[in-house]
Coordinates of C-alpha atoms in Angstrom, one line a residue:
X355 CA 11.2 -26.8 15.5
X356 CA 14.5 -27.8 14.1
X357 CA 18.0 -25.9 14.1
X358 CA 18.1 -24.0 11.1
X359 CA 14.3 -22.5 11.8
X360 CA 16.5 -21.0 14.7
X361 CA 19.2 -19.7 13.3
X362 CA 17.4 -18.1 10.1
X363 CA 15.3 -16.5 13.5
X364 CA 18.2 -15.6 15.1
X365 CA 19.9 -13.9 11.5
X366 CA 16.3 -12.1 10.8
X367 CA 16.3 -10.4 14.0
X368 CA 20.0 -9.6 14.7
X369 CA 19.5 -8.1 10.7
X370 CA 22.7 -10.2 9.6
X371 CA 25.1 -9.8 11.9
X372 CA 25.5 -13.1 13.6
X373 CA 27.8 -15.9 12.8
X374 CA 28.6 -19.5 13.7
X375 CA 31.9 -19.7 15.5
X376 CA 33.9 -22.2 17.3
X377 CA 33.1 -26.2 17.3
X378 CA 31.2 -25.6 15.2
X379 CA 32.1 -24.1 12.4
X380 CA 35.1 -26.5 12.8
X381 CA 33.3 -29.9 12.8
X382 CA 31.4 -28.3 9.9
X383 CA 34.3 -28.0 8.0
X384 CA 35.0 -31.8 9.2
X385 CA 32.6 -32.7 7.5
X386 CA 30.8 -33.9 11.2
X387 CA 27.2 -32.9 12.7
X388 CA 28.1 -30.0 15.4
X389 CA 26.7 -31.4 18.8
X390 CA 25.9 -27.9 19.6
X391 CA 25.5 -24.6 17.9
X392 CA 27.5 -21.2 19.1
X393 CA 26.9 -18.1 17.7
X394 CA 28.2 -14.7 18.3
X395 CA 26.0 -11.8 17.5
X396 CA 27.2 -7.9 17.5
X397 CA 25.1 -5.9 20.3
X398 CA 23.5 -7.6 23.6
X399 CA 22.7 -11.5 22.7
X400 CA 19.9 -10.8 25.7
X401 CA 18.2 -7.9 24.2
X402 CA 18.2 -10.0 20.7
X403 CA 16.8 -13.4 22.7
X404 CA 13.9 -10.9 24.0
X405 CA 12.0 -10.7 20.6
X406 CA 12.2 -14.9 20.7
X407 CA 10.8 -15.3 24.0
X408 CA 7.6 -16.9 23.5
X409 CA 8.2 -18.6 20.0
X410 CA 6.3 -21.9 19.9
X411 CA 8.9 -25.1 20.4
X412 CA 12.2 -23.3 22.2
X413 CA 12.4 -22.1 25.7
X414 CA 15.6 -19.3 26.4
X415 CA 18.2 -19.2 29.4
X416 CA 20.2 -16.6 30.2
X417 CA 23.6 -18.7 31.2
X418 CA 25.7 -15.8 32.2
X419 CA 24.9 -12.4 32.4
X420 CA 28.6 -11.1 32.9
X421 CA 29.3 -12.3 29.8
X422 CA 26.0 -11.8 27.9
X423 CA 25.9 -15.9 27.0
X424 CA 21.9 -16.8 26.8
X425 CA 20.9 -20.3 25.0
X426 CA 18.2 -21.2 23.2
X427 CA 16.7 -24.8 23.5
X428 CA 14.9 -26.7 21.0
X429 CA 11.8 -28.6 23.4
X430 CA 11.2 -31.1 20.5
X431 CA 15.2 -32.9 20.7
X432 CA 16.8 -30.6 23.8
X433 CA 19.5 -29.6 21.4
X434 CA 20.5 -26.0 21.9
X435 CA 22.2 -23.0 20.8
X436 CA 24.3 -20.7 22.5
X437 CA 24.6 -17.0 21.7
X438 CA 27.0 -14.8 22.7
X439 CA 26.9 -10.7 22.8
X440 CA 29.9 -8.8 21.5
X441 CA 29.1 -5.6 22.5
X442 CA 30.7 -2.9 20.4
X443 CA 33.7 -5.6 20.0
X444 CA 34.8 -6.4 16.5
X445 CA 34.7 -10.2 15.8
X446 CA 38.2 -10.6 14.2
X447 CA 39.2 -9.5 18.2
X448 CA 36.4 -12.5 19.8
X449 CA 38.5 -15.4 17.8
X450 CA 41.8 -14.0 18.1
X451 CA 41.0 -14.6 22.2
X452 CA 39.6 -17.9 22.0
X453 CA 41.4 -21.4 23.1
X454 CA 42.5 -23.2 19.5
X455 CA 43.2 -21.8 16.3
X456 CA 40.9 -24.6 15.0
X457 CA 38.4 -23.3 17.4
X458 CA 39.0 -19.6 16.0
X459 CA 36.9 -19.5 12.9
X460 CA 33.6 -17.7 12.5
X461 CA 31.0 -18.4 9.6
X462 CA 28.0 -15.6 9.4
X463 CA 24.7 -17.4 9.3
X464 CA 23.0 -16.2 6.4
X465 CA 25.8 -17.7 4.5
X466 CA 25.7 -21.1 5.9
X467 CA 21.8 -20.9 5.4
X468 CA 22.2 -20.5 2.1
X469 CA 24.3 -23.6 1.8
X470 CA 26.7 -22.4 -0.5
X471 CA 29.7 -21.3 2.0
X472 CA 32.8 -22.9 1.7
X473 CA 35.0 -19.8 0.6
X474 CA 33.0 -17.3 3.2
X475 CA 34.7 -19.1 6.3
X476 CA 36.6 -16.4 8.5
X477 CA 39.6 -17.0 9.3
X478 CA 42.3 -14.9 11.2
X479 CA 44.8 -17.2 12.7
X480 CA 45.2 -19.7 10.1
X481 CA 42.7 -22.0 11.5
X482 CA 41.6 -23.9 8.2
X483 CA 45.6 -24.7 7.4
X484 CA 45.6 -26.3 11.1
X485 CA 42.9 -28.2 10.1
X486 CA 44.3 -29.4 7.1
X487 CA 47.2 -30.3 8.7
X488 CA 46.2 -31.9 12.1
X489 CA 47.5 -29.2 14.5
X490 CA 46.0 -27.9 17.7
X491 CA 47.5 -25.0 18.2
X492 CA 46.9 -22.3 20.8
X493 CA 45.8 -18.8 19.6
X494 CA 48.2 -16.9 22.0
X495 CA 51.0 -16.9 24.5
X496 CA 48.7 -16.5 26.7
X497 CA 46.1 -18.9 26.0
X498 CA 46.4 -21.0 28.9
X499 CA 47.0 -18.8 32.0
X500 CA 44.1 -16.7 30.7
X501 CA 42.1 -20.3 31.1
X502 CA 44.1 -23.5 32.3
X503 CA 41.4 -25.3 31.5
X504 CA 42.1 -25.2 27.8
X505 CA 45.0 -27.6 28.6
X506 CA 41.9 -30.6 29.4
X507 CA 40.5 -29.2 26.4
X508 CA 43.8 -29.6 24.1
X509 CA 43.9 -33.3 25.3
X510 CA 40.7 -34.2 24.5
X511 CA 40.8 -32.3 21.0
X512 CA 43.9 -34.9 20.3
X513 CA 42.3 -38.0 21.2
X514 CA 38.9 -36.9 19.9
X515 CA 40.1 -35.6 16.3
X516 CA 43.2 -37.4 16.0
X517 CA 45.3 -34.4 15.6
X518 CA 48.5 -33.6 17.1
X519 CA 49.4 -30.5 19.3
X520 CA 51.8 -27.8 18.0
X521 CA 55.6 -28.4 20.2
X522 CA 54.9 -24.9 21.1
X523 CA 51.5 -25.2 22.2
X524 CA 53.0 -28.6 24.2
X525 CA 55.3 -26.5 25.7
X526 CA 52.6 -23.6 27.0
X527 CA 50.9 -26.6 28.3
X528 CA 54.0 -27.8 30.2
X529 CA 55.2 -24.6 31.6
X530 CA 51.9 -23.2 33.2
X531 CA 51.9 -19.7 35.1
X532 CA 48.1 -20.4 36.4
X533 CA 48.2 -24.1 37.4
X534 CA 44.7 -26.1 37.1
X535 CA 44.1 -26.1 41.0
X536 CA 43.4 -22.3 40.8
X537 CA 40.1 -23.4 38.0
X538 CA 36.5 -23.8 39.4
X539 CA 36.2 -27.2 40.3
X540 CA 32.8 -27.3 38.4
X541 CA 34.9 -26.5 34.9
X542 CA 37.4 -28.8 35.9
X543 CA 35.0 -31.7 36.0
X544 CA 32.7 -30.6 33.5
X545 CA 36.1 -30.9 31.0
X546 CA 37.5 -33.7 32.8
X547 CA 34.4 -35.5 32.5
X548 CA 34.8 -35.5 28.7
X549 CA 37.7 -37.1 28.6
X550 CA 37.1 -40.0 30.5
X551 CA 33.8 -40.4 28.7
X552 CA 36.0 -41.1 25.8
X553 CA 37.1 -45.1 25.0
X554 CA 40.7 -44.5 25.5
X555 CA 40.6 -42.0 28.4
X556 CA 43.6 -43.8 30.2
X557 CA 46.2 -43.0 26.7
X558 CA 44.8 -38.4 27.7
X559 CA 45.6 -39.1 31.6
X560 CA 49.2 -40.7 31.1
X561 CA 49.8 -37.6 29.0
X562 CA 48.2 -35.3 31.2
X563 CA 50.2 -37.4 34.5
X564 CA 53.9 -38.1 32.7
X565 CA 54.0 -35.2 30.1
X566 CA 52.3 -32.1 31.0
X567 CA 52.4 -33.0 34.8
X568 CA 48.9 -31.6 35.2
X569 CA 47.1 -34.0 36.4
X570 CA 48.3 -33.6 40.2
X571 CA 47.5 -29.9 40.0
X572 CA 43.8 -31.2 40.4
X573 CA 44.3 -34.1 42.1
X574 CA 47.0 -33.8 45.0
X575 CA 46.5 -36.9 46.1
X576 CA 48.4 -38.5 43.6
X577 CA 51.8 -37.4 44.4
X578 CA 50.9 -38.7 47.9
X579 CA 49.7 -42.4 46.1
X580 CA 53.0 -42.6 44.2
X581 CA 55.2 -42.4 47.1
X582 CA 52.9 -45.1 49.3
X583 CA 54.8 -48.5 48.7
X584 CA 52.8 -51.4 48.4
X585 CA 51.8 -54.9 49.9
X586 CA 53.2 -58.0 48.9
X587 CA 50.2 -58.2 46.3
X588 CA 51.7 -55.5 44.2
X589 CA 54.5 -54.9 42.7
X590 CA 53.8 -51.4 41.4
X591 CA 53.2 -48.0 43.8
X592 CA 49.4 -47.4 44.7
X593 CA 49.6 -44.8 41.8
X594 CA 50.5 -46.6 39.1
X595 CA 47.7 -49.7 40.3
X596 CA 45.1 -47.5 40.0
X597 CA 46.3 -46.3 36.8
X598 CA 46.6 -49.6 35.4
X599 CA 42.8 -50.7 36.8
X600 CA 41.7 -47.7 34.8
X601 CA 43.6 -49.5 31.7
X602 CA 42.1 -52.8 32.8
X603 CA 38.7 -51.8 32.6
X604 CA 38.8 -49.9 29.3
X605 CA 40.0 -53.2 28.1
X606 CA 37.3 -54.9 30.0
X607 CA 34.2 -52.7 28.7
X608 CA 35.2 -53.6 24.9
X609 CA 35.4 -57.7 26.0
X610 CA 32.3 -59.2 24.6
X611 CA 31.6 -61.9 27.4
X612 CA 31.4 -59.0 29.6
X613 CA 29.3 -56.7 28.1
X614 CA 26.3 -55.0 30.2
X615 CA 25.0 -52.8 27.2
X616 CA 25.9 -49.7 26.3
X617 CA 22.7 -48.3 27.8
X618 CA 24.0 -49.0 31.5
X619 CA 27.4 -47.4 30.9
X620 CA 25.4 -44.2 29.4
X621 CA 22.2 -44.5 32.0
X622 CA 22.8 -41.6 34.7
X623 CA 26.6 -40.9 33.1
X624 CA 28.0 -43.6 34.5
X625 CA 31.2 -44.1 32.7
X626 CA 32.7 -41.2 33.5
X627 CA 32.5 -41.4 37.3
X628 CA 33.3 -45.4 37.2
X629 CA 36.9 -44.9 35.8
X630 CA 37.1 -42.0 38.0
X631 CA 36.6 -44.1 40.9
X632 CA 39.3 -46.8 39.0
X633 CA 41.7 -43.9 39.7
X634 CA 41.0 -43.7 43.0
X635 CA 39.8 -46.5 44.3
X636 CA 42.5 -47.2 46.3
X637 CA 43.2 -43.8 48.0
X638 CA 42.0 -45.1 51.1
X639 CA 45.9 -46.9 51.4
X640 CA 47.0 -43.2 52.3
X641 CA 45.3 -43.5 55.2
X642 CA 45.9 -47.3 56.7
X643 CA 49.2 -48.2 56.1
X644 CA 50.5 -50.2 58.8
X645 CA 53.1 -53.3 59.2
X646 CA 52.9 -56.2 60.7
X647 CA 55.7 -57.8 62.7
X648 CA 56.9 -60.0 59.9
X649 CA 57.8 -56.7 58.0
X650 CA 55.0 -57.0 55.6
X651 CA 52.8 -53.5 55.0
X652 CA 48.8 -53.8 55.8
X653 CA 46.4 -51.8 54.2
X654 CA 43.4 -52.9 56.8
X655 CA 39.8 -51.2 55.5
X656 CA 41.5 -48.9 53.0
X657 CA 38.3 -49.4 51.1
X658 CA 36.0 -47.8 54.1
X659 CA 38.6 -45.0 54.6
X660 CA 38.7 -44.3 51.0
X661 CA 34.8 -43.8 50.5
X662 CA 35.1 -40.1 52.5
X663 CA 37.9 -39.4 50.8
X664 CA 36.3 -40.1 47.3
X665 CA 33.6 -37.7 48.6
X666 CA 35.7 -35.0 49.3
X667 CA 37.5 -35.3 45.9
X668 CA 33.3 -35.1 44.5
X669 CA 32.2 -31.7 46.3
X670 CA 35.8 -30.3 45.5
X671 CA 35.3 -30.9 41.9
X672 CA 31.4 -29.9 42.7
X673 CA 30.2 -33.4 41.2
X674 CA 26.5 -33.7 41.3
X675 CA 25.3 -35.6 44.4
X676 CA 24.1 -38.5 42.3
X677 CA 27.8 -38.4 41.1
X678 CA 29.4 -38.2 44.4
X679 CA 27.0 -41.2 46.0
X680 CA 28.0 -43.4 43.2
X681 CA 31.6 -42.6 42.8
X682 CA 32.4 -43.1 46.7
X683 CA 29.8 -46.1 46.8
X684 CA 32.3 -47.8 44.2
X685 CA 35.3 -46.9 46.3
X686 CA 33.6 -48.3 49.7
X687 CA 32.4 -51.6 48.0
X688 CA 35.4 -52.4 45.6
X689 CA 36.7 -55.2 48.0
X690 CA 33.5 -56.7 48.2
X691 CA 33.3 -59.2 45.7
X692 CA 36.9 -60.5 46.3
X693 CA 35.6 -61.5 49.8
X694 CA 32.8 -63.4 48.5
X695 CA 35.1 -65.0 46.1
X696 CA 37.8 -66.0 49.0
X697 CA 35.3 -67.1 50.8
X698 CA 34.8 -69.8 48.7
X699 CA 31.8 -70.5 48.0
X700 CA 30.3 -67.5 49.4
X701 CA 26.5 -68.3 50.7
X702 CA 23.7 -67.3 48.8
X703 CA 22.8 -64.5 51.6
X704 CA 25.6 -62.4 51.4
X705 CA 26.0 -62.4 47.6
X706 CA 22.3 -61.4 47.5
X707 CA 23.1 -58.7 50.2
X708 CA 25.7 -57.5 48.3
X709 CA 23.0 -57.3 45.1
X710 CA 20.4 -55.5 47.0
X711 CA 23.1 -52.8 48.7
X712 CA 24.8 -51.7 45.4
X713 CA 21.6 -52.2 43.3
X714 CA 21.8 -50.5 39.8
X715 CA 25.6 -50.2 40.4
X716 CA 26.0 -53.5 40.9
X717 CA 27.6 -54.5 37.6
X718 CA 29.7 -51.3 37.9
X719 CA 31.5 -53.0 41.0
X720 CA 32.0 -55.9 40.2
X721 CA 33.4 -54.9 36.9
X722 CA 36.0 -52.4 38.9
X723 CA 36.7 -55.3 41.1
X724 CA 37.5 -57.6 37.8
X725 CA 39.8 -54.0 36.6
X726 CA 41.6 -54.2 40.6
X727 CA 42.6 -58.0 40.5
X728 CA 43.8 -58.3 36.9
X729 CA 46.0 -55.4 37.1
X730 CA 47.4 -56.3 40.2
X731 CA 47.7 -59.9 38.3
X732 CA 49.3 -59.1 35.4
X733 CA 51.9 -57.1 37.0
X734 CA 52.9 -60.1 39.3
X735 CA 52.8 -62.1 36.3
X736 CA 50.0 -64.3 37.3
X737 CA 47.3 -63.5 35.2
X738 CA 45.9 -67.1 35.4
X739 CA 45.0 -66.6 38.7
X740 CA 43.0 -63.1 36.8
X741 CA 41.4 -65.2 34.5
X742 CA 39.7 -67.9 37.6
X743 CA 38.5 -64.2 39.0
X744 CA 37.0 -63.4 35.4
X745 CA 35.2 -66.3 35.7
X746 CA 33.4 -66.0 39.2
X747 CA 32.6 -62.1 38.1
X748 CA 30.7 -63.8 35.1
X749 CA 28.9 -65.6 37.1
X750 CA 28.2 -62.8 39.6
X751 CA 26.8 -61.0 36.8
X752 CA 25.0 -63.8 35.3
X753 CA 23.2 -64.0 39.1
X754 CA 22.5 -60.3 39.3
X755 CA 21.1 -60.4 35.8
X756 CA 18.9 -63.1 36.7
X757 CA 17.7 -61.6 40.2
X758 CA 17.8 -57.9 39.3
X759 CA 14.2 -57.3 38.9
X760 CA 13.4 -58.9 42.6
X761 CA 16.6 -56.9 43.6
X762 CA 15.3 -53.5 42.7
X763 CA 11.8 -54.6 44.1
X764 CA 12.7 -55.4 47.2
X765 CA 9.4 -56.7 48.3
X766 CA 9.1 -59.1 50.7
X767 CA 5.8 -61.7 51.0
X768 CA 4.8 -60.1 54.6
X769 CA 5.4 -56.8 55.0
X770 CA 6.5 -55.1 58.7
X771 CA 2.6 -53.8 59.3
X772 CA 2.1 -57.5 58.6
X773 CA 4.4 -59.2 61.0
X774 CA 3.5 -56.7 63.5
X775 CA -0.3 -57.6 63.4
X776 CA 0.8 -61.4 63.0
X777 CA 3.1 -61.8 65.7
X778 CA 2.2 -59.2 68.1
X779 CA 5.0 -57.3 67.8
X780 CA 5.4 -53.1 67.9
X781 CA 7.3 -51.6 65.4
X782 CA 11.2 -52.0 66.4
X783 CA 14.6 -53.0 65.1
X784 CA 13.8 -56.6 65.3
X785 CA 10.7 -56.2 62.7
X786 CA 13.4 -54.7 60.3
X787 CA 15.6 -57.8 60.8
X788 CA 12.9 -60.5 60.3
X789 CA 12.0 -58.6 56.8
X790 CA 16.0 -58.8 56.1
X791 CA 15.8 -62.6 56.8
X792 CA 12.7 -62.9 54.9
X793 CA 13.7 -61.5 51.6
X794 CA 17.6 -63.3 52.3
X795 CA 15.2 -66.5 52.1
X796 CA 13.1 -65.7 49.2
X797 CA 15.9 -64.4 46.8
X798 CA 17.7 -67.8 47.9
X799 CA 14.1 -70.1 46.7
X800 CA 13.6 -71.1 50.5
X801 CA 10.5 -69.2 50.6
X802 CA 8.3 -68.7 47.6
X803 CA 4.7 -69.0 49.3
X804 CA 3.0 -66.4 52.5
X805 CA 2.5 -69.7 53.8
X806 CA 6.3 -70.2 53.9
X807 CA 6.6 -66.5 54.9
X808 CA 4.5 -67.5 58.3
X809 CA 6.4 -70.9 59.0
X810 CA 10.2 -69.2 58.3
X811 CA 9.6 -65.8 60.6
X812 CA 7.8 -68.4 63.4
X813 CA 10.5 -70.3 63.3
X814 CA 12.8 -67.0 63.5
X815 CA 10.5 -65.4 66.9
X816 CA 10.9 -68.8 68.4
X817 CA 14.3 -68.8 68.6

C-alpha cells in the first residue's frame, strides 16, 4: 500500500475534514519528499483509525492517548502517518500553538490529492513569507517555555534548511523561563539525536554551548569540564578538547583514506552516539585529577572512571541500552589504541584482544582515538606528530578489516568440551584461559591446524 492510498482512506472516512500540517506541508512547499506524514483531523483521530483497523498492508498504534495522536504504518516500506484529534478545536487555533511559523501551515488532503494545491495552503502566521525569506521564527512568546525542546528543534531547522532564526526568536531562545533540564530526557535525546546525526553537528553545539547557553542545561557536566585545567598534553580546558575531537572526527568521517562505509556509521545508529561519546570522552578527568610532585596534573584511568559516568549520562537521557553499552564502551576503550601505539610495536595478542573486545565497534574507537590525538595535536601545534598516529590507525583498520570475520566468529579449533575430554580437565577458569591462548595463536598464524591446536595447549598444561 503506498501513502496516498492512505490518506485518500483517511479523507474518505473523516468526510473531508483532515489536513496535512507541519513538516510536511512545509517540505512540500520545498519542493522536498516529507519523511513523514502528519495530519490533523476534526473529532477523535482514534474513533476515525477504528474503521482502518484491519485494512490489508498498514497496522495502527495509538501513540498517546492524552493527546489523541494514533499512527498508521505502511508494512510494505515502514513509513508512517501520524494523525492527530482536534476535538471540537478549530484548526486556525492547532497551528497558531505549534513550534515555527514555517511549521504552522496546514493543507486539507483532498486538495493535495488532487494535485492541484498551491493557492489552498493555510496559512495564519505568515508561514509561506518565512519560507520565502529563510526565517525560523517562533509562533508565540511563549513558544519555548510551553516546550524547551523547540530550542533543539530551531537549531537543527537552521543547519538542516539553511535558514536563519528571527533576532527575536534568538532572543526567546537565550532568555528561557523553563530551561532544558526540566524536558523528558527521552525528548531530549530523541531531538538531540538529530542533530548530531547531521554532518556538521559540531557548527548546532557551539551555538547551542557559546550562544544560547543551553547546552549545559542538559549536560551539567560541562560547566564542571571547562573549569578542570589540563595536563601538559593540552593546551586547551577538558571542555573545549572534547569539543574540538567532536570537530576532529567530522573532519575525519569525510577523509577518503579513512572511510569505513556509510553503512557502518548508519548500522544500529551509530553516528549519533559516537560523537556523543567525542563530547564526553574525557569526562572521566572530573574524577582523577591528581598532581605529581613535579607540579604536573595526572589524569590516571580517567578513561575507566568515565565509562560509568557516560552511563549515567545514557539512562538520564533514557538512551536505548544498545545506546548506552556502546557509548560508555567508546568512553572506557578510547585510550586503548594509543597504548598499543606507545608500545611500540604492540604484539600481535593484545592488538587482536583489543579487536575481539570492541568487535563491531572497533573501527568506531579507533576512529575517536584518531579524533583525541589530533585535536590535542593541532592545538599544541604539532600536528606531525597527528599525522604518524593517522598512519598506525590505518593500519589498525586495515588489520581489523582483514581479521574481522574470524573476529566476530570467535571460534577456536578445540573447543572447552574438547580440551576437557583431551586433557582431563573439569570445566574451570583455566579451560577459559587455554581457549584465550588458543584463539590469541590462531588469529596471530601460529596455529592453523587441530594438530597444532593439541601441540600449542600441551605445551601450555605442561608448563
Amino acid at each position: 500500500m503506498q501513502v496516498n492510498e492512505v490518506l485518500n482512506m483517511v479523507n474518505v472516512v473523516s468526510k473531508g475534514y483532515c489536513f496535512l500540517v507541519g513538516g510536511s506541508v512545509r517540505d512540500l512547499l520545498l519542493g522536498r519528499a516529507p519523511r513523514d506524514i502528519d495530519l490533523v483531523v476534526y473529532g477523535r483521530a482514534r474513533d476515525l483509525v477504528c474503521k482502518l483497523v484491519g485494512v490489508n498492508g498498514i497496522r495502527t498504534v495509538v501513540l498517546n492517548k492524552e493527546h489523541d495522536l494514533v499512527r498508521v504504518v505502511l508494512l510494505s516500506n515502514m513509513y508512517h502517518v501520524d494523525i492527530t484529534g482536534l476535538g471540537s478545536e478549530e484548526l486556525p487555533l492547532d497551528l497558531r500553538r505549534r513550534d515555527f511559523t514555517i511549521n504552522a501551515m496546514a493543507l486539507p488532503v483532498k486538495d493535495y490529492l488532487q494535485g492541484d494545491w498551491s493557492g489552498l495552503v493555510i496559512d495564519p502566521l505568515g508561514g509561506l513569507s518565512d519560507l520565502r525569506e529563510g526565517v525560523i521564527r517562533a509562533c508565540s512568546t511563549a513558544s519555548f517555555n510551553k516546550d524547551p525542546i523547540r530550542v533543539l528543534r530551531a537549531v537543527r531547522l537552521q543547519a538542516q534548511l539553511g535558514f536563519n532564526i528571527a533576532p527575536g526568536t534568538m532572543e526567546l531562545m537565550q532568555n528561557l523561563q523553563r530551561p532544558l533540564s526540566t524536558a523528558p530526557g527521552e525528548r531530549v535525546w530523541e531531538e538531540f539525536r538529530l542533530i548530531l546525526d547531521l554532518p556538521n553537528a559540531s557548527d548546532i553545539i557551539d551555538v547551542l554551548a557559546q550562544r544560547i547557553k543551553a547546552l549545559e542545561q542538559i549536560f551539567p557536566e560541562i560547566e564542571l569540564m571547562r573549569r578542570m585545567e589540563q595536563n601538559y598534553y593540552h593546551t586547551d580546558n577538558v571542555w573545549d578538547h572534547c569539543f574540538k575531537t567532536l570537530v576532529e572526527f567530522e573532519r575525519l568521517t569525510r577523509d577518503e583514506s579513512l572511510r569505513v562505509g556509510e553503512n557502518y556509521w548508519r548500522g544500529e545508529k551509530r553516528l549519533p552516539v559516537i560523537k556523543l561519546a567525542c563530547l564526553f570522552h574525557d569526562v572521566g578527568k572530573l574524577k582523577t585529577s591528581g598532581m605529581r610532585e613535579d607540579g604536573r596534573i595526572t589524569f590516571y584511568g580517567h578513561h575507566q572512571a568515565g565509562g560509568p559516568m557516560a552511563e549515567n549520562i545514557g539512562h538520564r537521557l533514557k538512551m536505548s541500552k544498545r545506546e548506552i553499552q556502546l557509548f560508555r564502551r567508546l568512553v572506557e576503550w578510547h585510550m586503548q589504541p594509543l597504548f598499543l601505539y606507545k608500545n611500540n610495536p604492540p604484539s600481535s595478542k593484545s592488538v587482536f584482544r583489543f579487536f575481539r573486545h570492541l568487535g563491531q565497534d572497533t573501527p568506531a574507537c579507533l576512529l575517536l582515538s584518531l579524533a583525541d590525538v589530533t585535536s590535542s595535536r593541532r592545538a599544541t601545534g604539532k600536528l606531525a606528530l597527528a599525522e604518524e598516529y593517522k598512519k598506525y590507525i590505518l593500519h589498525l583498520l586495515r588489520q581489523y578489516k582483514e581479521k574481522k570475520d574470524q573476529v566476530f566468529n570467535h571460534k577456536t579449533l578445540l573447543d572447552g568440551k574438547e580440551i576437557c575430554s583431551i586433557f582431563g580437565l573439569k570445566p574451570c577458569p583455566l579451560v577459559g584461559r587455554l581457549k584465550n591462548d588458543l584463539w590469541d595463536a590462531q588469529m596471530e598464524g601460529k596455529v592453523t591446524t587441530r594438530q597444532e591446536a593439541l601441540e600449542f595447549l600441551h605445551s601450555k598444561i605442561k608448563r
